[in-house]
Short mmCIF file of C-alpha atoms in Angstrom, two decimals:
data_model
loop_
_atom_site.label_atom_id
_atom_site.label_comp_id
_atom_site.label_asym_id
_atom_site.label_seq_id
_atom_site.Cartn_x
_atom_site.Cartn_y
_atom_site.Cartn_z
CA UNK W 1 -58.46 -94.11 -10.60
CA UNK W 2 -55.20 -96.63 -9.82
CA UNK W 3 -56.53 -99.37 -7.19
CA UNK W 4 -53.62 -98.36 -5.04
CA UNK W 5 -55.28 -94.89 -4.76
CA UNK W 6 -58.66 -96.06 -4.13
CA UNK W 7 -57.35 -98.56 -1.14
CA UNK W 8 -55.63 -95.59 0.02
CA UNK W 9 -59.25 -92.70 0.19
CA UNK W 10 -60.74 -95.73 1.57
CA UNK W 11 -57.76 -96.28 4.76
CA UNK W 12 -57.81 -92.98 5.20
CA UNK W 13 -62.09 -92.31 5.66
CA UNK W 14 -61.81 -95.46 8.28
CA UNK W 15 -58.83 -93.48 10.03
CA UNK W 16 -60.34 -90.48 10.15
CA UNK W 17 -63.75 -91.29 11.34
CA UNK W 18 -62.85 -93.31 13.78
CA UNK W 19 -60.86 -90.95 15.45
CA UNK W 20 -63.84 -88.46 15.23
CA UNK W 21 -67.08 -90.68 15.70
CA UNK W 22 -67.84 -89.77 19.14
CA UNK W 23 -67.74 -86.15 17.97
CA UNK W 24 -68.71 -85.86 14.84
CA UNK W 25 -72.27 -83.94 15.21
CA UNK W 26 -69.98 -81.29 17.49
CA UNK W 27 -67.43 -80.86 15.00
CA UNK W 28 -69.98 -80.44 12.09
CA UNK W 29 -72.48 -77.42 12.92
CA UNK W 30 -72.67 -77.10 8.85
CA UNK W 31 -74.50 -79.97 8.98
CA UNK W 32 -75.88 -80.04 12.47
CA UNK W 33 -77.43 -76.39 12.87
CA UNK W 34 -80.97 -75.77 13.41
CA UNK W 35 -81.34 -74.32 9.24
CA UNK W 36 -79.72 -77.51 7.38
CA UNK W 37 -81.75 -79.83 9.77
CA UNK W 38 -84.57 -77.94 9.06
CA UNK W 39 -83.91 -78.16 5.01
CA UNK W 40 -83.27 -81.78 5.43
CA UNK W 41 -86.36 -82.43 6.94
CA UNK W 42 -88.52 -80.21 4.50
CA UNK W 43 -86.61 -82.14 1.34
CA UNK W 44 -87.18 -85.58 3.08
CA UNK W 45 -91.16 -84.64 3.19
CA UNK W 46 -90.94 -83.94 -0.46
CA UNK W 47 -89.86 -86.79 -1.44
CA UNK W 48 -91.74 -88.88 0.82
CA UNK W 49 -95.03 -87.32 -0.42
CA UNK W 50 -93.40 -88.45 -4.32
CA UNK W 51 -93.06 -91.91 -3.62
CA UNK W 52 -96.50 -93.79 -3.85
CA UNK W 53 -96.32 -97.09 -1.67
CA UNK W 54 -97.88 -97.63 1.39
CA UNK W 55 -94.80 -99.09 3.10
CA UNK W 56 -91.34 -97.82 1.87
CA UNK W 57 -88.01 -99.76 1.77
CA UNK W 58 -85.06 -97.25 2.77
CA UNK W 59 -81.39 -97.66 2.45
CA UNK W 60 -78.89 -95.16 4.02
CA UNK W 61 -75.55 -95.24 2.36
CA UNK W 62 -72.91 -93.42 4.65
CA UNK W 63 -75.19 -93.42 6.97
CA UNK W 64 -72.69 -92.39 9.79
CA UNK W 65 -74.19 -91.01 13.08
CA UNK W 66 -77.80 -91.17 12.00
CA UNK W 67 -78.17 -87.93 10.33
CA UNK W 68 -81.30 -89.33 7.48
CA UNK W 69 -82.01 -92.53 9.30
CA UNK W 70 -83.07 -91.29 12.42
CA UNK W 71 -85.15 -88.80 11.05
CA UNK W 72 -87.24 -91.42 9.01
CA UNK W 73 -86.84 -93.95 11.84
CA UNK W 74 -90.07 -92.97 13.56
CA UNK W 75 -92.57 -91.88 10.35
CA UNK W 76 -95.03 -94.95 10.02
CA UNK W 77 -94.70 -95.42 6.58
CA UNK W 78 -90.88 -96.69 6.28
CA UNK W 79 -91.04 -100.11 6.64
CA UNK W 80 -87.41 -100.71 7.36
CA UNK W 81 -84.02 -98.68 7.00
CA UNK W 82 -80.58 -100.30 6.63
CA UNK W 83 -77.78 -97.91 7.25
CA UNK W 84 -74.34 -98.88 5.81
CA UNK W 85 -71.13 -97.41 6.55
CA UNK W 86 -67.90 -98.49 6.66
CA UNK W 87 -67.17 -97.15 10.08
CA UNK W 88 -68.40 -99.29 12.80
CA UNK W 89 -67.37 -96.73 15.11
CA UNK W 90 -70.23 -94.18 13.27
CA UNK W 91 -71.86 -96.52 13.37
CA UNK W 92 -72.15 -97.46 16.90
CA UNK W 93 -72.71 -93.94 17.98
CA UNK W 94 -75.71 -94.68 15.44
CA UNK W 95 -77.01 -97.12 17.35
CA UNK W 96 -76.28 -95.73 20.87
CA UNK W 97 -78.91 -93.03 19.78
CA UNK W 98 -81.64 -95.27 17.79
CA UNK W 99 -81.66 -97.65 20.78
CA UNK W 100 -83.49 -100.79 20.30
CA UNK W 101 -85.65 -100.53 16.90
CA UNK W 102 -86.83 -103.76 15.02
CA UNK W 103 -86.56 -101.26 11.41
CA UNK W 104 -83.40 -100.56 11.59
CA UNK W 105 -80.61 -103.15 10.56
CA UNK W 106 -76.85 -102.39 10.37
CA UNK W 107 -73.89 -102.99 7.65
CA UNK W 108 -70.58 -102.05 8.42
CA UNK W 109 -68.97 -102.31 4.86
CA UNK W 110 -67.74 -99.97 2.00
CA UNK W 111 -70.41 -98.53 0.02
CA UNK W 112 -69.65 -100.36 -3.01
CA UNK W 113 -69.12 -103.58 -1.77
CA UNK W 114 -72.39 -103.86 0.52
CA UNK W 115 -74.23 -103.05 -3.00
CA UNK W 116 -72.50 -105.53 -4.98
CA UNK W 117 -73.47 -108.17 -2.58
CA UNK W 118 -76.72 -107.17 -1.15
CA UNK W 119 -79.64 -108.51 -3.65
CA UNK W 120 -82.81 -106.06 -2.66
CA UNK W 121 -84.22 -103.34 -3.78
CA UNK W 122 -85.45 -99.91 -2.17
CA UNK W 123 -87.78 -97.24 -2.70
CA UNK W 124 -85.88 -94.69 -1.13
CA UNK W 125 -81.60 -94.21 -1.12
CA UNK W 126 -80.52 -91.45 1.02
CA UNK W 127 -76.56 -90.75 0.67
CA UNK W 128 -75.79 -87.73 3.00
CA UNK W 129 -71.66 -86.36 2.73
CA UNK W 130 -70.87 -89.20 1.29
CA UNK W 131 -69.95 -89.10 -2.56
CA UNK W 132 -66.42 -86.44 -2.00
CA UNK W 133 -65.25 -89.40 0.31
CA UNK W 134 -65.89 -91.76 -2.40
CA UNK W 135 -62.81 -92.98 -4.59
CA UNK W 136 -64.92 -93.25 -7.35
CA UNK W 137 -68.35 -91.59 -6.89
CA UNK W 138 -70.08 -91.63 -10.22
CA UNK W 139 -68.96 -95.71 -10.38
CA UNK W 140 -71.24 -96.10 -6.90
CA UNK W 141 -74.10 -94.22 -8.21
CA UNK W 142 -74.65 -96.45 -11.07
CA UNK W 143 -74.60 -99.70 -8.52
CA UNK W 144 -77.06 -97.60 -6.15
CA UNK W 145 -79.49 -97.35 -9.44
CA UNK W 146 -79.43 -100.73 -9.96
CA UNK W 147 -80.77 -100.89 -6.70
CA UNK W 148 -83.46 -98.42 -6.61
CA UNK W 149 -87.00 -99.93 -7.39
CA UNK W 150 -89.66 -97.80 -9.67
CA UNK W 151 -90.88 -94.83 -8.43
CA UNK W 152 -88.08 -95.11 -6.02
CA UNK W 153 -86.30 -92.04 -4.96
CA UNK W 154 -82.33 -91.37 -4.63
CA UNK W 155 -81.59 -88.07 -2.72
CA UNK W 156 -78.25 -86.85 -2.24
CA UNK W 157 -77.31 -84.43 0.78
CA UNK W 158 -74.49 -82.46 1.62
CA UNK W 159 -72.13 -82.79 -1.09
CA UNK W 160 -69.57 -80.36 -2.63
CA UNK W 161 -70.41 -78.04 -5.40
CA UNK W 162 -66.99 -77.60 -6.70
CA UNK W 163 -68.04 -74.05 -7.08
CA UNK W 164 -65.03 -71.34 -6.24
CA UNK W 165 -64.49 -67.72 -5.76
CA UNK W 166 -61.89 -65.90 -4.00
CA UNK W 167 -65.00 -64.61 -1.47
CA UNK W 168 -66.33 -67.95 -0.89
CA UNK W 169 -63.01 -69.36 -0.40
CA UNK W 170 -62.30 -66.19 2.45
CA UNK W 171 -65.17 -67.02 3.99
CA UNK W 172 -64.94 -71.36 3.96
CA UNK W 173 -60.48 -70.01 5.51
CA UNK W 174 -62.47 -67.69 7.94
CA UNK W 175 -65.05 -70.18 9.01
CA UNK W 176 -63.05 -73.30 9.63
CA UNK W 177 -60.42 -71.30 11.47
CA UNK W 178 -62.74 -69.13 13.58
CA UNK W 179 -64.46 -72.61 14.31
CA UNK W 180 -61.99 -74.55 15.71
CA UNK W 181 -59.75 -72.10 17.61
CA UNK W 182 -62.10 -70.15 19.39
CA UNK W 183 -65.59 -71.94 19.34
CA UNK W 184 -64.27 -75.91 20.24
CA UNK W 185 -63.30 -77.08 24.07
CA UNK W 186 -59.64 -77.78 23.54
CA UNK W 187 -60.05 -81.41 23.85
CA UNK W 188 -61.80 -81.41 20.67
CA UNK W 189 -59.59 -78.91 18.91
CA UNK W 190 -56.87 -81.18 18.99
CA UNK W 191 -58.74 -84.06 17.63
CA UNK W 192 -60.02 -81.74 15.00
CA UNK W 193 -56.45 -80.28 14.44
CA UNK W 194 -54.97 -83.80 14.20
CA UNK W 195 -57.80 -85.34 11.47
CA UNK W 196 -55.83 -86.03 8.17
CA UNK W 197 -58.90 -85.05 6.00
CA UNK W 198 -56.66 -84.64 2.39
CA UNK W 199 -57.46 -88.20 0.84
CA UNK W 200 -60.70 -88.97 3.16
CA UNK W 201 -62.37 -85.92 1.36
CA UNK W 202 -60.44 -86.93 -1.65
CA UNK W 203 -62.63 -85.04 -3.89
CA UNK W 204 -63.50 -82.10 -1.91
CA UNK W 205 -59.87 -80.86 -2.74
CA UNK W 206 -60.23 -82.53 -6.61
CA UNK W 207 -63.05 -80.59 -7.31
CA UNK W 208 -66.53 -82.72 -7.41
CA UNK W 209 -67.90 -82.68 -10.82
CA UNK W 210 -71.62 -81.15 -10.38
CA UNK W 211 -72.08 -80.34 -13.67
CA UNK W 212 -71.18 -83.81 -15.01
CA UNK W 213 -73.33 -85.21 -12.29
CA UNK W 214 -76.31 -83.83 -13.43
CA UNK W 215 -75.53 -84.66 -16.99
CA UNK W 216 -75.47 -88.31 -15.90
CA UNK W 217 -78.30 -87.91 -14.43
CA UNK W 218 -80.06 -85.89 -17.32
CA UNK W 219 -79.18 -88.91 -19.66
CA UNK W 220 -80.71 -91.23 -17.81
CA UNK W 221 -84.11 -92.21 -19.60
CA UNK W 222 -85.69 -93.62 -16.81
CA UNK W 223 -84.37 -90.92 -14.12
CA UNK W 224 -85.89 -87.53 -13.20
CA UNK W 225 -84.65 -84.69 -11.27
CA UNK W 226 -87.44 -84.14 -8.77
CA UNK W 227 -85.70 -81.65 -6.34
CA UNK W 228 -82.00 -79.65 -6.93
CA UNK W 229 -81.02 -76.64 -4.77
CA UNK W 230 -77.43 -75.24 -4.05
CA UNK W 231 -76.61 -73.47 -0.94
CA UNK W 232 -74.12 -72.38 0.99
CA UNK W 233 -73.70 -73.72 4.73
CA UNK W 234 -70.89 -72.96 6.98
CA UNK W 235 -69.94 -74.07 10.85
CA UNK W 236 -70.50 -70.36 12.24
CA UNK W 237 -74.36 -69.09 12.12
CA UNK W 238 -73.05 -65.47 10.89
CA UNK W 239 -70.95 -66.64 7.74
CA UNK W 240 -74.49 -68.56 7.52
CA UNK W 241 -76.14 -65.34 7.21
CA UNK W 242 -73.96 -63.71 4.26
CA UNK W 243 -73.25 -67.23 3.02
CA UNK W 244 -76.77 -66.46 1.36
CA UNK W 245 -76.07 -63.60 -0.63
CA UNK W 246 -72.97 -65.00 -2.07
CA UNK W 247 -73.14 -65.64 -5.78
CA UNK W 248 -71.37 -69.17 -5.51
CA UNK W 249 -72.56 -71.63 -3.14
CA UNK W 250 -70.42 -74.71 -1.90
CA UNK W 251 -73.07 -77.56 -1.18
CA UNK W 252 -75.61 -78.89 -3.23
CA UNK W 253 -78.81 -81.39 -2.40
CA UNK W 254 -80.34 -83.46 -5.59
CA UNK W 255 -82.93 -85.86 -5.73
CA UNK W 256 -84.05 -87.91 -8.76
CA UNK W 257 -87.02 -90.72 -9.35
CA UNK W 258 -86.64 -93.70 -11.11
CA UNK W 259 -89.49 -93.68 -12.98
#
């Protein structure tokens, strides 16, 4: 990808969360609905229960309004959590909600750039919707193994499958649509309406590469594929419903241990 392009995906995710930070958890009920939390939650405990240290080392990458980090915040064996985004306005809405909290430290920079400076390594790397707003996403996932100690886990949350249909595309038209114009106060409607999401989700409309992802991962020697589930998820609670007997799904969750 040209430099020029990559500056460009990386403008446009600062525009756009910053003019939806404050709202972000309202404007994403496919993230923030009672059945994904619930999923999160149940992967997180899988993977906690996989990684055998006493104390654990976390890093959230895109770590936004808190979604992983303040769900591991309060379990007594993470030993500290450093959430890194390159929104400081996500991240301050973050922060509003962890309060005060002596594990938790904050780095407002671009994914790639924290991990080319940042020296330590972690036992657990949590990136939640981040990797479609990444210019180049497999590029970052080889700097976030080079952080990842042995017998650490990274899990990945919330990302694209790239999968289509002409029924799961009716349904994704139907859902954002239905959403925003008759379930959102206007206020928010027009800050939804006016969110400029073509090169911030850069590769949600460039198809993420799934299948290559997990052939990367596959030829890693010293990786394993410890959990991998697609699903579909979907702002309204009924598309939810026949989202599940769709044949193609549009999110995926991975996790894989360094071993």
């Amino acid at each position: 990808m040209k430099q020029n392009l990559s500056q460009k995906i990386i403008d446009a995710n600062i525009e756009l969360h910053k003019k939806s930070a404050k709202h972000y958890d309202k404007i994403h009920p496919e993230i923030f609905n009672k059945k994904e939390q619930g999923l999160i939650n149940h992967v997180l405990a899988q993977v906690l229960a996989k990684i055998k240290l006493e104390k654990i080392k976390v890093l959230d990458l895109g770590a936004g309004t808190g979604n992983i980090a303040l769900k591991l915040l309060n379990n007594p064996r993470i030993e500290s959590i450093i959430a890194v985004d390159l929104s400081k306005e996500m991240l301050d809405e973050l922060e509003k909600k962890a309060a005060v909290n002596s594990k938790l430290k904050i780095a407002n920079k671009p994914a790639d750039e924290f991990l080319a400076d940042n020296e330590d390594n972690y036992d657990l790397i949590t990136i939640s919707s981040v990797l479609h707003h990444l210019p180049d996403y497999f590029g970052t996932i080889e700097l976030i193994l080079k952080k990842l100690a042995p017998g650490g886990v990274l899990v990945i949350f919330h990302e694209p499958t790239g999968e289509k249909s002409s029924l799961l595309s009716i349904c994704e038209w139907f859902d954002s649509r239905l959403f925003v114009n008759l379930f959102l106060p206007k206020d928010l409607k027009n800050i939804v309406k006016s969110l400029d999401t073509i090169l911030a989700d850069y590769h949600v409309y460039h198809e993420f590469d799934l299948s290559g992802l997990k052939k990367f991962f596959k030829a890693k020697n010293n990786l394993e594929i410890i959990f991998f589930q697609k699903h579909n998820t979907f702002a309204l609670r009924s598309l939810r419903l026949i989202g599940k007997y769709l044949p193609k799904k549009n999110n995926f969750i991975l996790a894989a241990q360094k071993k």
